[in-house]
Amino acid sequence: MWHHKGRSIPKGGVVQHARESALKQLIRNVRIATMEDGYGLIDQGAVLVDGERIAWVGQESSLPDEHRRGIESELDGNGRLLTPGLIDCHTHLVYGGNRAREFELRLQGADYETIARAGGGILSTVSATREASEQALFESAAQRLQQLMGEGVTCVEIKSGYGLDLETEMKMLRVARTLSEQFPVTVAPTFLGAHALPPEFKDDADGYIDEVCKRMMPAIQSENLAGAVDIFCENIGFTPAQTRRVFECAKSLGFEVKIHAEQLSDQQGASLAAEFQALSADHLEYLSDDGIRAMQKAGTVATLLPGAFYFLRETRLPPIDALRKAGVPMAIATDSNPGTSPTTSLLLMLNMAATLFRLTPLECLQGVTVNGARALGLERNLGTVAAKKQADLVLWNVGDPAELTYNFGANPCYRIFRKGQQTGPGSD
Ligand code: NIG
Ligand code: FE
């Protein structure tokens, strides 16, 4: 059984999923934030779970008689808040080592870009990840995953991108797959081969993009190791022209695309991604009005990463109000990674999105439920409490949904259901 208090997992062993497979269960006497149409609050609510799916949602007093029959277990929520399982739609959870030393250097005055250009930064994590065994990568990522899950995360995106060679990129993506097999969580794996230029291709970025397109992507596709392709489009990453090549190739192989865009400068990456119907464009501190318009037209989600903004002590804010006015859906994610956002708390990101970016508590919760699902193309199955959706639900020791954003450093998670099965805290 995984546990939210950092208990270590058995070495190489199978970590359990859930306890029993209750077929038909009623979660009653709860305040439901369905996340359909705003919070979509239902007081004195109930959710009927049938197997892995939600069968019925509404006010308990109006539960139809035919649904009352055959209920095998009931949970009295005592008026607690029930939400969809949380979705962390942007993480780099699998990596070797850490960058605490780089953090110290930055405290002494070095900046992220200078460190990266000097071969530190992402490339130092690349060395550590290449050296690490698949088992070691699994174990360190499993710890981080359990910390996320302990706060009610039931779906997580995981990127590769610290291998930058086919063998290590595949190793990372196999770890992501193993995590999804060993833990009660949905994993959306993303290939981020174009994260940085590996030492083997120094001064030959186009040559590396060739490798990414012609060799790596087809191999990853043939083993079905990723559903999406991401790229770091930036001065210290890849150019818009290289990004276009990666997107053309990804689309022709049937991948979804997404982008790290406008994090440190405006490269018009978001517009380019929108041209390819990207699921999301992420970071966006330097996003222009043109970029916003393009995203709005394409339905591309703006994924905001307040952890990276905070940790790099950025001062340029993403254009939240313009995104809001344009009706671009906003997601929030941890960006969990060793260089710019070494965190495993999605709840902390809600608070930071409000305090640093001025999102409302409603926008924050939408960012990790309905819009997080959309950023992964999983909105038909996840992200709201609604009949027919997967029964991924979290019961919280709070009454008002704004409390999830208001608190920081606390974990009010009380019960977690994933595919209808109770997991995590309280399930021992
Ligand atoms: O999302 N921007 C590029 N990638 C990561 C950082 C990776 C690293 O520094 O290791 C990000 O911020
Ligand atoms: Fe990232």
PDB file of N, CA and C in Angstrom, residues 20 36 40 48 74 76 137 163 170 173 187 191 284 295 325 330 353 368 378 388 399 405-407 424:
ATOM      1  N   GLU A  20     -10.213  -3.373  -1.667  1.00  0.00           N
ATOM      2  CA  GLU A  20     -11.221  -4.278  -2.167  1.00  0.00           C
ATOM      3  C   GLU A  20     -11.806  -3.675  -3.407  1.00  0.00           C
ATOM      4  N   GLU A  36     -18.192  21.307 -12.795  1.00  0.00           N
ATOM      5  CA  GLU A  36     -18.909  21.550 -14.046  1.00  0.00           C
ATOM      6  C   GLU A  36     -19.532  22.928 -13.906  1.00  0.00           C
ATOM      7  N   GLY A  40     -19.714  24.283  -9.477  1.00  0.00           N
ATOM      8  CA  GLY A  40     -20.812  23.317  -9.620  1.00  0.00           C
ATOM      9  C   GLY A  40     -21.154  22.656  -8.301  1.00  0.00           C
ATOM     10  N   LEU A  48     -22.822   8.050  -6.489  1.00  0.00           N
ATOM     11  CA  LEU A  48     -22.906   6.595  -6.572  1.00  0.00           C
ATOM     12  C   LEU A  48     -21.814   6.118  -7.525  1.00  0.00           C
ATOM     13  N   GLU A  74     -21.238   2.094   2.009  1.00  0.00           N
ATOM     14  CA  GLU A  74     -21.575   3.520   2.103  1.00  0.00           C
ATOM     15  C   GLU A  74     -20.509   4.231   2.909  1.00  0.00           C
ATOM     16  N   ASP A  76     -20.041   7.867   4.878  1.00  0.00           N
ATOM     17  CA  ASP A  76     -20.649   9.123   5.315  1.00  0.00           C
ATOM     18  C   ASP A  76     -19.556  10.190   5.371  1.00  0.00           C
ATOM     19  N   LEU A 137      16.022   4.953 -10.828  1.00  0.00           N
ATOM     20  CA  LEU A 137      15.131   6.026 -11.295  1.00  0.00           C
ATOM     21  C   LEU A 137      13.705   5.770 -10.839  1.00  0.00           C
ATOM     22  N   GLY A 163      17.513  12.427 -20.796  1.00  0.00           N
ATOM     23  CA  GLY A 163      18.357  11.395 -21.374  1.00  0.00           C
ATOM     24  C   GLY A 163      19.087  11.957 -22.582  1.00  0.00           C
ATOM     25  N   MET A 170      14.227   6.311 -23.502  1.00  0.00           N
ATOM     26  CA  MET A 170      13.335   5.149 -23.382  1.00  0.00           C
ATOM     27  C   MET A 170      13.343   4.602 -21.963  1.00  0.00           C
ATOM     28  N   LEU A 173      11.011   6.729 -19.991  1.00  0.00           N
ATOM     29  CA  LEU A 173       9.597   6.502 -20.325  1.00  0.00           C
ATOM     30  C   LEU A 173       9.122   5.129 -19.834  1.00  0.00           C
ATOM     31  N   VAL A 187      -1.044   7.828 -15.623  1.00  0.00           N
ATOM     32  CA  VAL A 187       0.164   8.528 -16.053  1.00  0.00           C
ATOM     33  C   VAL A 187       0.037   8.870 -17.542  1.00  0.00           C
ATOM     34  N   PHE A 191       7.166  12.575 -24.488  1.00  0.00           N
ATOM     35  CA  PHE A 191       8.555  12.531 -24.967  1.00  0.00           C
ATOM     36  C   PHE A 191       9.081  13.954 -25.135  1.00  0.00           C
ATOM     37  N   LEU A 284       4.831  30.576 -20.225  1.00  0.00           N
ATOM     38  CA  LEU A 284       4.122  31.709 -20.823  1.00  0.00           C
ATOM     39  C   LEU A 284       4.320  33.076 -20.185  1.00  0.00           C
ATOM     40  N   MET A 295      -3.779  30.862 -29.324  1.00  0.00           N
ATOM     41  CA  MET A 295      -4.168  29.803 -28.387  1.00  0.00           C
ATOM     42  C   MET A 295      -5.674  29.743 -28.243  1.00  0.00           C
ATOM     43  N   LYS A 325      -9.553  37.124 -20.155  1.00  0.00           N
ATOM     44  CA  LYS A 325     -10.499  37.848 -21.023  1.00  0.00           C
ATOM     45  C   LYS A 325     -10.710  37.121 -22.335  1.00  0.00           C
ATOM     46  N   MET A 330      -7.055  27.887 -18.348  1.00  0.00           N
ATOM     47  CA  MET A 330      -5.769  27.895 -17.638  1.00  0.00           C
ATOM     48  C   MET A 330      -5.658  26.671 -16.744  1.00  0.00           C
ATOM     49  N   ALA A 353      -0.337  30.140  -7.240  1.00  0.00           N
ATOM     50  CA  ALA A 353      -1.030  30.696  -8.414  1.00  0.00           C
ATOM     51  C   ALA A 353      -1.924  31.856  -7.995  1.00  0.00           C
ATOM     52  N   VAL A 368      -6.421  22.467 -11.815  1.00  0.00           N
ATOM     53  CA  VAL A 368      -5.914  21.127 -11.494  1.00  0.00           C
ATOM     54  C   VAL A 368      -7.005  20.066 -11.600  1.00  0.00           C
ATOM     55  N   LEU A 378      -7.644  14.492 -21.792  1.00  0.00           N
ATOM     56  CA  LEU A 378      -8.348  13.428 -21.070  1.00  0.00           C
ATOM     57  C   LEU A 378      -9.691  13.903 -20.503  1.00  0.00           C
ATOM     58  N   LYS A 388     -20.725   8.748 -15.627  1.00  0.00           N
ATOM     59  CA  LYS A 388     -19.956   8.085 -16.693  1.00  0.00           C
ATOM     60  C   LYS A 388     -18.450   8.350 -16.619  1.00  0.00           C
ATOM     61  N   GLY A 399     -14.631  22.491   4.235  1.00  0.00           N
ATOM     62  CA  GLY A 399     -16.022  22.646   3.832  1.00  0.00           C
ATOM     63  C   GLY A 399     -16.155  23.494   2.576  1.00  0.00           C
ATOM     64  N   THR A 405      -7.032  26.390  -1.791  1.00  0.00           N
ATOM     65  CA  THR A 405      -6.068  27.369  -2.290  1.00  0.00           C
ATOM     66  C   THR A 405      -5.522  28.239  -1.159  1.00  0.00           C
ATOM     67  N   TYR A 406      -6.374  28.522  -0.207  1.00  0.00           N
ATOM     68  CA  TYR A 406      -6.031  29.428   0.902  1.00  0.00           C
ATOM     69  C   TYR A 406      -4.947  28.866   1.824  1.00  0.00           C
ATOM     70  N   ASN A 407      -5.074  27.611   2.190  1.00  0.00           N
ATOM     71  CA  ASN A 407      -4.055  26.998   3.050  1.00  0.00           C
ATOM     72  C   ASN A 407      -2.770  26.796   2.267  1.00  0.00           C
ATOM     73  N   GLY A 424      -4.580   5.204  -0.614  1.00  0.00           N
ATOM     74  CA  GLY A 424      -3.878   6.263   0.073  1.00  0.00           C
ATOM     75  C   GLY A 424      -4.317   6.489   1.497  1.00  0.00           C
TER      76      GLY A 424
END
